[in-house]
Short mmCIF file of C-alpha atoms in Angstrom, two decimals:
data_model
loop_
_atom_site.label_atom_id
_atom_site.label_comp_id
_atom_site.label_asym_id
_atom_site.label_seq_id
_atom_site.Cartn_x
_atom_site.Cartn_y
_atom_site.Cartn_z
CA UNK A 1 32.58 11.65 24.78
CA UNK A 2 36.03 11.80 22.45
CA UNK A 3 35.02 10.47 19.37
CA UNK A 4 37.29 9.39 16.14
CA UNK A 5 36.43 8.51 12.97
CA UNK A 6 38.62 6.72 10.51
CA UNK A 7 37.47 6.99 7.19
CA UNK A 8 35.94 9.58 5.01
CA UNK A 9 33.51 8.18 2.81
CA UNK A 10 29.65 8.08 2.65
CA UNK A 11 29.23 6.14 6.07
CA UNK A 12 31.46 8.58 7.61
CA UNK A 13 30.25 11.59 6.26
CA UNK A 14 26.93 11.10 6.80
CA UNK A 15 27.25 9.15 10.44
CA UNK A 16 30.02 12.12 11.08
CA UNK A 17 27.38 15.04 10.17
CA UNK A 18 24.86 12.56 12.59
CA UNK A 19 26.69 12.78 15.53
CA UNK A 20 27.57 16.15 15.17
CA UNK A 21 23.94 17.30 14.79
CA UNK A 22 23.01 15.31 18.11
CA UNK A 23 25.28 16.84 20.36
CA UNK A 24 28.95 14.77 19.99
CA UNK A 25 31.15 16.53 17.99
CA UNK A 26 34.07 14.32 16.61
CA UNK A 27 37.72 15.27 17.92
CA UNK A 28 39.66 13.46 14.52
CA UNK A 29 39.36 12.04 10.98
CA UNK A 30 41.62 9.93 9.57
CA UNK A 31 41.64 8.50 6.26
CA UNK A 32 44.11 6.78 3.44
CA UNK A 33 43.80 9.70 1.61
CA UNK A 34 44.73 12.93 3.41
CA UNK A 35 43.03 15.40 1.58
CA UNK A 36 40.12 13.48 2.37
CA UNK A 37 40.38 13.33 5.45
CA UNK A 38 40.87 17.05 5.77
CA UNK A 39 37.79 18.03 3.70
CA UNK A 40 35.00 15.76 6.38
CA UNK A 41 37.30 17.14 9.17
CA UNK A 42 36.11 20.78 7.96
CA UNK A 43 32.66 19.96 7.40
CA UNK A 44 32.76 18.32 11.37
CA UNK A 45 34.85 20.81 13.08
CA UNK A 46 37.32 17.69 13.52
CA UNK A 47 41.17 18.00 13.00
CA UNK A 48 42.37 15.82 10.27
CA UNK A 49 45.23 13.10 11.24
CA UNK A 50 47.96 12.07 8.06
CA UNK A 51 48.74 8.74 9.78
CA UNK A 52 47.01 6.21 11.20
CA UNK A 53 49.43 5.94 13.82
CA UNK A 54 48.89 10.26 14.98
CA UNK A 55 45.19 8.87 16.26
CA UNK A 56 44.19 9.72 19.65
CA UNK A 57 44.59 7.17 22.17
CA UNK A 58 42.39 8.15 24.91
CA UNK A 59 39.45 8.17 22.30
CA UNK A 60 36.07 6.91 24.07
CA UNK A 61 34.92 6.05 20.52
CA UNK A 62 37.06 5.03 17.30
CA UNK A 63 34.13 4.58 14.51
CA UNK A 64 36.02 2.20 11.29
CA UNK A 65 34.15 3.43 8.70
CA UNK A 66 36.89 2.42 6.00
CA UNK A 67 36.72 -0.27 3.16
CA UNK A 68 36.11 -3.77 4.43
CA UNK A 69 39.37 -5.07 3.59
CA UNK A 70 40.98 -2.49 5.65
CA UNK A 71 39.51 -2.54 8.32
CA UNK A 72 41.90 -5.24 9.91
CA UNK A 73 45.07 -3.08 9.81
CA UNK A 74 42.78 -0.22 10.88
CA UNK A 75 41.75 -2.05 14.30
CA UNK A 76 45.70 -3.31 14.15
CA UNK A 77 47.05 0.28 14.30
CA UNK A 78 44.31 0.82 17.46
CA UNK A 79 45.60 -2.56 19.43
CA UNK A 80 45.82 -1.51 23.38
CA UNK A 81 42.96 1.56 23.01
CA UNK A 82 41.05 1.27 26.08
CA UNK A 83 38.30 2.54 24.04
CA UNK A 84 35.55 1.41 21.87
CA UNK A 85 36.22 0.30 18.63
CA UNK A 86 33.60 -0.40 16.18
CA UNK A 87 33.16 -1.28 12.34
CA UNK A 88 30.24 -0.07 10.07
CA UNK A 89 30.44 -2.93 7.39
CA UNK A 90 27.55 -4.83 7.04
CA UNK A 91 29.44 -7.70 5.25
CA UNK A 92 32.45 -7.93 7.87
CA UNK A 93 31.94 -10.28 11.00
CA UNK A 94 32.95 -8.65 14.27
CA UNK A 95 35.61 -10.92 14.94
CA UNK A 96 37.87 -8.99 13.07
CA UNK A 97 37.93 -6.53 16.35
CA UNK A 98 37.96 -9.58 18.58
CA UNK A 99 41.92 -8.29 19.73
CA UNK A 100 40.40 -4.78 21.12
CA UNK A 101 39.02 -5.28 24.46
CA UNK A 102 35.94 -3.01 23.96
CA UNK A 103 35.01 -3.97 20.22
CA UNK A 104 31.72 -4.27 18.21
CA UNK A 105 29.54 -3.51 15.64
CA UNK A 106 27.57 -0.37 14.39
CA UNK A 107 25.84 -0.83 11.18
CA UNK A 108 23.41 1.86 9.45
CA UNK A 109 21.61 -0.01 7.40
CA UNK A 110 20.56 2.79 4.30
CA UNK A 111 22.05 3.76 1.23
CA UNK A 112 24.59 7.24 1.75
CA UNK A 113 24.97 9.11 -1.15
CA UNK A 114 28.00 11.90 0.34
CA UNK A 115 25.90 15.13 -0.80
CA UNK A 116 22.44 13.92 -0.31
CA UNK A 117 21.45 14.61 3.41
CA UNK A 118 19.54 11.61 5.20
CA UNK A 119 17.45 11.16 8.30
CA UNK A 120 19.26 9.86 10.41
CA UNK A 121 16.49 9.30 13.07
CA UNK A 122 15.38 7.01 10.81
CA UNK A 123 18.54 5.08 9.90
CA UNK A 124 18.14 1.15 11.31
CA UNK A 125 21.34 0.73 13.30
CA UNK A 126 22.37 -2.62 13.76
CA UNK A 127 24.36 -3.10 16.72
CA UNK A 128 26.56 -6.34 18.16
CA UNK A 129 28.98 -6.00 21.00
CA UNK A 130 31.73 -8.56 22.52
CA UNK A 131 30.01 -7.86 25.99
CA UNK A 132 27.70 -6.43 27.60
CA UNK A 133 29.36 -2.79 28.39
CA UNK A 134 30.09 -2.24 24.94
CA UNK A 135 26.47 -3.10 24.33
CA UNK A 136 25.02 -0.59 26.45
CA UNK A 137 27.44 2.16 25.33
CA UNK A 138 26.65 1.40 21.73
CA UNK A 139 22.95 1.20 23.06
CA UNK A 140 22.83 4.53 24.46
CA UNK A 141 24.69 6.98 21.85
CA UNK A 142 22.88 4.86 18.59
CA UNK A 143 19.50 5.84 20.77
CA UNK A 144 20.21 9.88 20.75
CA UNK A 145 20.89 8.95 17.03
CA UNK A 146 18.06 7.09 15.89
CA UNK A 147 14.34 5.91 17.09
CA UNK A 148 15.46 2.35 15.40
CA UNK A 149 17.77 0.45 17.12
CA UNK A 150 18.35 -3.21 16.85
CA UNK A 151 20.91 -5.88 17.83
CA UNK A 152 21.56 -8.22 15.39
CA UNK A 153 24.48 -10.72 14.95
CA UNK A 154 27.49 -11.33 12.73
CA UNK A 155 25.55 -13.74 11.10
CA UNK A 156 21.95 -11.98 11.05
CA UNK A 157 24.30 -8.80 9.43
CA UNK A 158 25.00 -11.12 6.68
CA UNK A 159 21.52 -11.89 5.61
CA UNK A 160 20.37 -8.14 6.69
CA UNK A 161 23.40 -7.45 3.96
CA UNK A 162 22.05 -9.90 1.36
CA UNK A 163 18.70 -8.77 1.91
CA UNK A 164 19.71 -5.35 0.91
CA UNK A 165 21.40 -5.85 -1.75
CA UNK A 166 17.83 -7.32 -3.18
CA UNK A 167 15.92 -4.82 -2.00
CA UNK A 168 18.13 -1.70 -2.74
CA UNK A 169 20.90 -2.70 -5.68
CA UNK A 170 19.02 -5.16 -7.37
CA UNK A 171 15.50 -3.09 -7.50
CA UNK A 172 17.38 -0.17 -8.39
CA UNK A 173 19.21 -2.27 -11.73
CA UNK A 174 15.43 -2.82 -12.27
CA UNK A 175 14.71 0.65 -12.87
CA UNK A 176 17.87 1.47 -14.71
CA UNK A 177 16.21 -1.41 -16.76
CA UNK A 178 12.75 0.50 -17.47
CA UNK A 179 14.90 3.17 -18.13
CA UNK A 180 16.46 2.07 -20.76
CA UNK A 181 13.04 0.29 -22.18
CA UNK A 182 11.45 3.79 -22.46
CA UNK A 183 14.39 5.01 -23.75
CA UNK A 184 14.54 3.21 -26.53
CA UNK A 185 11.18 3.78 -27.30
CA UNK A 186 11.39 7.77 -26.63
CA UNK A 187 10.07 8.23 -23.49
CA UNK A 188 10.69 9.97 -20.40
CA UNK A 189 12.19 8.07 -17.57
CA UNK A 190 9.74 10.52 -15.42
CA UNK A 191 6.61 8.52 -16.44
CA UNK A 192 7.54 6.04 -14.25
CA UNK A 193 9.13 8.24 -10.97
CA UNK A 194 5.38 7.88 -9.60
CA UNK A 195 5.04 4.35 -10.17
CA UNK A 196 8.65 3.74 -8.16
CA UNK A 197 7.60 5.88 -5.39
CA UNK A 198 4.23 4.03 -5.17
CA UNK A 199 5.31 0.67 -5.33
CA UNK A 200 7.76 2.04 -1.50
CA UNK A 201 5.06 3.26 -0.61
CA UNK A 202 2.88 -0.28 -0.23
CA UNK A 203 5.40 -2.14 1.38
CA UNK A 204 5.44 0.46 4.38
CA UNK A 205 2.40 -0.30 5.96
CA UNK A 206 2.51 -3.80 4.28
CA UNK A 207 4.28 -7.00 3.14
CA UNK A 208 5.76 -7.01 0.12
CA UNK A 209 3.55 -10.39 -0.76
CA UNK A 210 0.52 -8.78 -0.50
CA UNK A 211 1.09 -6.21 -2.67
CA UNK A 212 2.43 -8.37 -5.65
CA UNK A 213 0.65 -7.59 -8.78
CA UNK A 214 1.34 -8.02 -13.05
CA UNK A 215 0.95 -10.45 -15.27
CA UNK A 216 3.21 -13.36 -14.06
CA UNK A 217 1.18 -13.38 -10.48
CA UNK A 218 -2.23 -13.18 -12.55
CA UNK A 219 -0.54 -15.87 -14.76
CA UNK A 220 -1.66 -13.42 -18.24
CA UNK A 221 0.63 -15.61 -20.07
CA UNK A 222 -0.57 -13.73 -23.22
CA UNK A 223 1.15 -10.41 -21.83
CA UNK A 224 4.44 -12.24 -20.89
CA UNK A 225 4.74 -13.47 -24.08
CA UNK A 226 3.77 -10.15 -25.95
CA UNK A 227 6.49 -8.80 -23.35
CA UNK A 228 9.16 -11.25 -24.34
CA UNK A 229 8.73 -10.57 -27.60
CA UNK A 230 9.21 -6.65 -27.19
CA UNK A 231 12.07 -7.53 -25.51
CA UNK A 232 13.85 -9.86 -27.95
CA UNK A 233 15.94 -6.84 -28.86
CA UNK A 234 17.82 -7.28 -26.00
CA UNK A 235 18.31 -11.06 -24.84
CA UNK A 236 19.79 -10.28 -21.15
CA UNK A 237 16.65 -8.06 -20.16
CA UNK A 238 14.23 -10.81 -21.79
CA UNK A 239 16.24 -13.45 -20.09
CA UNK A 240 15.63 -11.25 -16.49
CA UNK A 241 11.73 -10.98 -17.45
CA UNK A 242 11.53 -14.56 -17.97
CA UNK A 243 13.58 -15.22 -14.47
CA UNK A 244 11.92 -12.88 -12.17
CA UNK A 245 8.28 -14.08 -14.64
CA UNK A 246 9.35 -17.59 -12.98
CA UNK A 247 9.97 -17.08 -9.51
CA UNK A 248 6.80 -14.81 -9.22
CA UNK A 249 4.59 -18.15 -10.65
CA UNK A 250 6.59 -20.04 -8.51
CA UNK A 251 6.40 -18.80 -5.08
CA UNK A 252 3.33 -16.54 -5.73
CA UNK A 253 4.31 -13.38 -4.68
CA UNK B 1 -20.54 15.75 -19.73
CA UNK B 2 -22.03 12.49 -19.36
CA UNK B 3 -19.47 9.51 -18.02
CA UNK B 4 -20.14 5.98 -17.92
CA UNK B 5 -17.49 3.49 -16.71
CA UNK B 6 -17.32 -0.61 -17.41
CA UNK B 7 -15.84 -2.65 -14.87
CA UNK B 8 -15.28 -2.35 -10.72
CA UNK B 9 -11.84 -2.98 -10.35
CA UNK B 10 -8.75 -1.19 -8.96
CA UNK B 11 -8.58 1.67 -11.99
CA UNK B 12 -12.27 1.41 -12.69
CA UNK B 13 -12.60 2.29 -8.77
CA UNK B 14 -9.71 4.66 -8.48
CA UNK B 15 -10.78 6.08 -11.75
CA UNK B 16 -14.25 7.30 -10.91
CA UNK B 17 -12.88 8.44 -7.45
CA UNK B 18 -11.16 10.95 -9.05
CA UNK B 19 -13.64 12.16 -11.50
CA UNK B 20 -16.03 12.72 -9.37
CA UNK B 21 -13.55 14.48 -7.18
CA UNK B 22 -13.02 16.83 -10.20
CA UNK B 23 -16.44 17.58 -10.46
CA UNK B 24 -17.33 15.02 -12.82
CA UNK B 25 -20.17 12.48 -11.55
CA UNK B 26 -20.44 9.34 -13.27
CA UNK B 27 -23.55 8.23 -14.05
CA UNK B 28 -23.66 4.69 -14.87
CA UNK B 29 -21.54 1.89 -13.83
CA UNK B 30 -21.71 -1.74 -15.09
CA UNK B 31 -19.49 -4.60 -14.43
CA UNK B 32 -19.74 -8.53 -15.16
CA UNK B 33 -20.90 -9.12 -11.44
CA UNK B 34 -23.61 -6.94 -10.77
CA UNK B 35 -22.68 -6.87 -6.90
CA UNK B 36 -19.40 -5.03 -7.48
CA UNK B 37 -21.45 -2.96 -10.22
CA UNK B 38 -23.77 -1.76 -7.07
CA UNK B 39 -20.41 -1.45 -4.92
CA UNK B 40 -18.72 1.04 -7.06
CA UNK B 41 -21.85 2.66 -7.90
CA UNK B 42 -22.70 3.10 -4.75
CA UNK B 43 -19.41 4.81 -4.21
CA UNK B 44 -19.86 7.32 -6.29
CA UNK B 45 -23.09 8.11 -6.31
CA UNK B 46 -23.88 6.71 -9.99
CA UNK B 47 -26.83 4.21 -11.06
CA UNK B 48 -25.39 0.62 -11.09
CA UNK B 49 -26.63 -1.56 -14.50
CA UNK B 50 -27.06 -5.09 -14.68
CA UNK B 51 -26.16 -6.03 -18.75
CA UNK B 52 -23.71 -3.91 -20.25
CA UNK B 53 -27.14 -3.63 -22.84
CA UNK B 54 -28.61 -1.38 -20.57
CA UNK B 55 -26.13 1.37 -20.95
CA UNK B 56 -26.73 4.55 -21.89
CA UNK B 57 -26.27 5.20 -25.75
CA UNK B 58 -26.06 8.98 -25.00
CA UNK B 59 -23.05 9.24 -23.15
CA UNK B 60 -19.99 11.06 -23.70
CA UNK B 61 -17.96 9.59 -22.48
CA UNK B 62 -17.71 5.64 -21.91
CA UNK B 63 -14.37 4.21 -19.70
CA UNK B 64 -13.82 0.80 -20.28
CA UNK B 65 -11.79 -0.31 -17.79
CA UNK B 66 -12.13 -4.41 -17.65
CA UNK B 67 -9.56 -6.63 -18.33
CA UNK B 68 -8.12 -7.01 -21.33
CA UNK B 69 -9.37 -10.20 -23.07
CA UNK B 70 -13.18 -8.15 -22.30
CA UNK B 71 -12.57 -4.94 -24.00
CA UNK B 72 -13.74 -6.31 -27.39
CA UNK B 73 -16.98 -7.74 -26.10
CA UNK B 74 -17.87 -4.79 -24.51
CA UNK B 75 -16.52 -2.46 -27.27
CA UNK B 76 -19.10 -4.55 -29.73
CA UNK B 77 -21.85 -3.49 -27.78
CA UNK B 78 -21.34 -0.16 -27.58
CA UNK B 79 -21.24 -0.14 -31.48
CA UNK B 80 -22.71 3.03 -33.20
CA UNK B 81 -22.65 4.95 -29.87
CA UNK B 82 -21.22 8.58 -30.73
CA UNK B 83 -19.67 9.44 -27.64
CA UNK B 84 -16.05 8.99 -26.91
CA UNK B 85 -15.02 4.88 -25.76
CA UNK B 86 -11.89 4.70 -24.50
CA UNK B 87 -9.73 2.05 -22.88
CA UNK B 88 -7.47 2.09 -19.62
CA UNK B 89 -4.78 -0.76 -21.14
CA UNK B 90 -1.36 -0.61 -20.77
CA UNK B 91 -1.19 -3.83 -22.93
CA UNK B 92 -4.31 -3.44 -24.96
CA UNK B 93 -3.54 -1.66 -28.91
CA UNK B 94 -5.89 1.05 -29.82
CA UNK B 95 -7.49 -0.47 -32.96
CA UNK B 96 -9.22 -3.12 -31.02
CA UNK B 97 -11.69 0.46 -30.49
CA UNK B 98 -11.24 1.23 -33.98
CA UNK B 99 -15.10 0.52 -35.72
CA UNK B 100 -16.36 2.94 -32.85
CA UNK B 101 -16.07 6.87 -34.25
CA UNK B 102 -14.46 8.45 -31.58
CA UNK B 103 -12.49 6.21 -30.12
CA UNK B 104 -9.12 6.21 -27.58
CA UNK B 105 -6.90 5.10 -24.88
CA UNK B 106 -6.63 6.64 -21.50
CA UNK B 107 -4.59 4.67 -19.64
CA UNK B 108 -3.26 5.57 -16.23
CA UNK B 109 0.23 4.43 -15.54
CA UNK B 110 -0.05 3.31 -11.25
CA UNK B 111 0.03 0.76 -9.21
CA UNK B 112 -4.06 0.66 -8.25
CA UNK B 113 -5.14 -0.98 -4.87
CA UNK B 114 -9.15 -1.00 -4.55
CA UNK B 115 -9.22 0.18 -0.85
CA UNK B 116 -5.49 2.51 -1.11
CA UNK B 117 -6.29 6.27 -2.11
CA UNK B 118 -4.27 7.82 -4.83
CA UNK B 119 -3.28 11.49 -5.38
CA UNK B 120 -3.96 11.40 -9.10
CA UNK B 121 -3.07 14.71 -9.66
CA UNK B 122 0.39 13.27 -9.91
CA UNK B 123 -0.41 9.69 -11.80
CA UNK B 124 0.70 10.27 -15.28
CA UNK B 125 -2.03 9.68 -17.84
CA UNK B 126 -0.88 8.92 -21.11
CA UNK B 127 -3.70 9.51 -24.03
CA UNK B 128 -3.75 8.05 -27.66
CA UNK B 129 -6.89 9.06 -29.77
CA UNK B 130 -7.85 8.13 -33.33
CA UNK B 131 -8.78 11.83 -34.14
CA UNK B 132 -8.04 15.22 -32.70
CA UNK B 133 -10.96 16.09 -31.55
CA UNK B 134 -10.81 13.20 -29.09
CA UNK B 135 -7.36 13.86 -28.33
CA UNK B 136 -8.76 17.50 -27.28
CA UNK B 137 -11.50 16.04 -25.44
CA UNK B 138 -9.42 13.64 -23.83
CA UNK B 139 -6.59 16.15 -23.40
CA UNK B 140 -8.99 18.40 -21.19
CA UNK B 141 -10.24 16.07 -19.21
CA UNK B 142 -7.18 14.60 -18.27
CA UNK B 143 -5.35 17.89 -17.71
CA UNK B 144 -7.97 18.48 -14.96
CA UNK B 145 -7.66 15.11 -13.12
CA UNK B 146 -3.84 14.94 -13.45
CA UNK B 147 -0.76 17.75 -13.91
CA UNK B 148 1.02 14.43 -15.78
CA UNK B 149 -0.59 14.03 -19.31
CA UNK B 150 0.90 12.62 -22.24
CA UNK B 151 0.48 11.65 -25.37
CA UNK B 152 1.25 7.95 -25.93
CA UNK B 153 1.39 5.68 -29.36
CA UNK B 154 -0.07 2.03 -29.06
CA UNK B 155 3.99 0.90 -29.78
CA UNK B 156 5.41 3.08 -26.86
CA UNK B 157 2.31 2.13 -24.48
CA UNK B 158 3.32 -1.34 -24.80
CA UNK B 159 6.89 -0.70 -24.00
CA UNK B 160 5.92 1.53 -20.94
CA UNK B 161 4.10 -1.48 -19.98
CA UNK B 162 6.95 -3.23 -19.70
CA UNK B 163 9.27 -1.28 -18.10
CA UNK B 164 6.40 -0.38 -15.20
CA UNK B 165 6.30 -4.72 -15.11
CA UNK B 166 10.22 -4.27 -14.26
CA UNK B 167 9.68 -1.08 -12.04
CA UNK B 168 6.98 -2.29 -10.06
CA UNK B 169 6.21 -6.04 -10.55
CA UNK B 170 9.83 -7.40 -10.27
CA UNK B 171 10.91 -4.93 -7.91
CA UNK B 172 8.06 -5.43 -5.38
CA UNK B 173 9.34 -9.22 -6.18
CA UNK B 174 12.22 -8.39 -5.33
CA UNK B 175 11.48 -7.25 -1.93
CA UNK B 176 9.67 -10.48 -0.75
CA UNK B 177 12.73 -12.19 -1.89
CA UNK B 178 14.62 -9.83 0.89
CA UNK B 179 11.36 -10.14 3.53
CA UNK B 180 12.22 -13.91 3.36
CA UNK B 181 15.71 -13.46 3.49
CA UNK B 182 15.44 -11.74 6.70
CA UNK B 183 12.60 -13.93 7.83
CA UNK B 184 14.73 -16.83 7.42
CA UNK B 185 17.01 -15.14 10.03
CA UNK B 186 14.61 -13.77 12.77
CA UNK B 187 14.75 -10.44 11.46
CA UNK B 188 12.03 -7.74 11.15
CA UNK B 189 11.02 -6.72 7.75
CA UNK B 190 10.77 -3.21 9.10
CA UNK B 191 14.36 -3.08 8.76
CA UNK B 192 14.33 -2.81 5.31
CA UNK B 193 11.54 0.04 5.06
CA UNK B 194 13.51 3.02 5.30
CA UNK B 195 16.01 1.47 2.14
CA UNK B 196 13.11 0.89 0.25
CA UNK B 197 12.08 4.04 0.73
CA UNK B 198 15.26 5.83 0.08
CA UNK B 199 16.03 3.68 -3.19
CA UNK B 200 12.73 5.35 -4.52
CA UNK B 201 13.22 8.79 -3.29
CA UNK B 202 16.70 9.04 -5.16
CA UNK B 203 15.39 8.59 -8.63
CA UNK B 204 12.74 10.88 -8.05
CA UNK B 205 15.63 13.82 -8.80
CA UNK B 206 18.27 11.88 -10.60
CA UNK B 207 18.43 8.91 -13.03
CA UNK B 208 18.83 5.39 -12.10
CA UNK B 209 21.39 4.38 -13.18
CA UNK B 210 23.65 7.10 -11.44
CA UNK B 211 22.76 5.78 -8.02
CA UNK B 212 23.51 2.54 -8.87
CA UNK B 213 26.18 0.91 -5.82
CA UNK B 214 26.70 -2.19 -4.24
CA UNK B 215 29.44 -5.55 -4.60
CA UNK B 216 28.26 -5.80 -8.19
CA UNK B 217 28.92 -2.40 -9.01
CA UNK B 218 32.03 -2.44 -7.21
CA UNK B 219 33.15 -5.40 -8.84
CA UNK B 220 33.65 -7.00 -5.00
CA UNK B 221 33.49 -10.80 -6.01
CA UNK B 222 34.57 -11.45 -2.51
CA UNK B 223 31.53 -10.25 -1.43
CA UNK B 224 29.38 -11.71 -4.19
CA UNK B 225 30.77 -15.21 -3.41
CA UNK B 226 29.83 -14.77 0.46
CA UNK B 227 26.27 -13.69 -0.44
CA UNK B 228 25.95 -16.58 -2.88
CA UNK B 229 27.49 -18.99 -0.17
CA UNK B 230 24.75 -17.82 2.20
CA UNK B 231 21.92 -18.26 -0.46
CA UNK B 232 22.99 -22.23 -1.23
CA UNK B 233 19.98 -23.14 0.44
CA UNK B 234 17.60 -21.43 -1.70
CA UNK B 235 18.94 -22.31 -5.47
CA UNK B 236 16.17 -19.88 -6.73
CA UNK B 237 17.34 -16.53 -5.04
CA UNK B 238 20.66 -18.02 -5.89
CA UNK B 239 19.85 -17.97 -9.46
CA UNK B 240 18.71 -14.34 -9.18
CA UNK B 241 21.36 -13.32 -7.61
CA UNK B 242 24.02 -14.45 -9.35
CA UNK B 243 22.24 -13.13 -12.11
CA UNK B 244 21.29 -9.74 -11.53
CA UNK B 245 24.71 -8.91 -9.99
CA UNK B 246 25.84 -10.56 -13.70
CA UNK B 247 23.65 -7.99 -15.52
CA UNK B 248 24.81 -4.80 -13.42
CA UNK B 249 28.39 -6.22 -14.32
CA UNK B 250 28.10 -6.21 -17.65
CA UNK B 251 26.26 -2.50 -18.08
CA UNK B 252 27.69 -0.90 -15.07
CA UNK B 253 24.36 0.27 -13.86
#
């Protein structure tokens, strides 16, 4: 299987070192910036293509793992490929490929970090296809990649995308938040590492509502208010407590 | 050395767990329900007491770990006792001990489910004492139970409260937000697991607000506006959204 990747970033490092370590080595790497591209297609064994337009044509695979907005002149420069052509953006619909006869989707849904390895066999990829052949190509190379494969839609993607943002960007402003509270107050950020880890930890084996705890769920409005006032130092954090303090007594969990 | 602990809950539960798994048996337990007195006692092999009267005056040690508005109470009846009577309150000052001699805090910073088992060699205990010969006392005993001590005013324990409300409250909040976002959709909340996971193993090694990323971050509005287009029908996540992805703007992290 000939394999391209366009792109360089975290999706394609990481999905690049993925597919390497399962047995499909990728022929090229192209990205905007060349030097880039040169540096993932050393760490893959690829070559490295300048131009968008020196891509393979007879790839069986072309992986878009660029910025969203660029993915359409991407899958542009690709028009005619008899091979499949897939985006990794969890925001983009797949319509975007809709021109390329063998198009779809293949989203990891995790947070890459370029130098921090990841498990891939334990990466959720989300996978759409315009039909059926595409589907079962997609199938088949995300399964020797992954135990977790699912197909979800351009519009599922959308929510899975929201729905990550809460649980990943949001929850991690949270702890940049605590940070800075025990900062200010001269403490270690570490006191709280086991606390974070914990708090994963429960929603693996359970739901999320079931494991809600603190004072706005036990409705301690003493403690909220002894919190608020702590936190009149700094009005946006006080203003989150009292928010995310709301929708806890609201929706109870 | 002679323990005694008030209360039956999730620390007083946890808490005796791991004493007696250090090789120090409790030997009384007493709780406002006697059933739950008899439970826990039971558990760890201690004699269960029907009024908190009926504790042992010769003690030396005496956890009170009820909930806050009941530490006074039970502090009052323990007046004149010699031992050392400490409290497990993240929210609770230390003078509310203050007429017993030998008086302290020993609060354990972790989430605590009754029926979840915690390694608490690695839950950080953080000790405040009103003399240095309980902070010794306390200081030993923690040191065996835990390889995370530390010593923690009354003013700093009450901001560490509130950052662990942001690191675990909201953010476990925040993930039932995101379980009902994908529920909404037909999607599996076991998509999300290996995120959450992830988002808590990278600020085990690095700081929070280093591994911040997402369309906030990024300053995408594009993207913002689509999420916020697909939230219309919930005005409360909405809300949130718009107003977390407002507070990562405006500290970049």
């Amino acid at each position: 299987m000939k394999i391209v990747i366009a792109g360089s970033g975290n999706v394609a490092t990481q999905l690049g070192r993925a597919l390497l370590g399962a047995g499909f080595p990728v022929a090229q790497v192209w990205s905007p910036t060349y030097a880039n591209a040169a540096e993932l297609a050393a760490r893959l064994g690829a070559a490295a293509v300048a131009e968008a337009g020196g891509l393979d044509r007879d790839a069986d695979l072309y992986v878009l793992a660029v910025k969203d907005d660029a993915i359409p002149a991407v899958a542009a420069g690709l028009a005619g490929v008899p091979g499949m052509v897939v985006h990794t953006s969890g925001t983009t619909p797949m319509h975007v490929l809709s021109k390329l006869p063998a198009h779809g989707v293949f989203y990891p849904l995790q947070t890459f970090s370029r130098f921090r390895e990841i498990d891939f066999s334990d990466v959720p990829l989300c996978l759409e296809a315009g039909s059926t052949a595409v589907l079962e190509g997609l199938r088949t190379l995300a399964g020797r990649l992954s135990s977790r494969v699912y197909e979800v839609s351009s519009a599922q993607r959308r929510s899975l995308h929201v729905a990550a943002v809460f649980a990943n960007n949001f929850s991690n402003h949270l702890f940049s938040i605590a940070a800075g509270v025990l900062n200010d107050s001269n403490l270690p950020f570490d006191l709280l590492r086991p606390l974070i880890r914990e708090t994963a930890a429960k929603v693996q084996d359970g739901m999320p509502a079931e494991m809600q705890t603190g004072p706005a769920i036990r409705g301690d409005q003493q403690t909220i208010d002894r919190h608020l006032g702590m936190l009149q130092y700094k009005p946006e954090w006080a203003r989150l407590y009292l928010d995310l303090s709301e929708s806890i007594k609201k929706t109870g969990k």
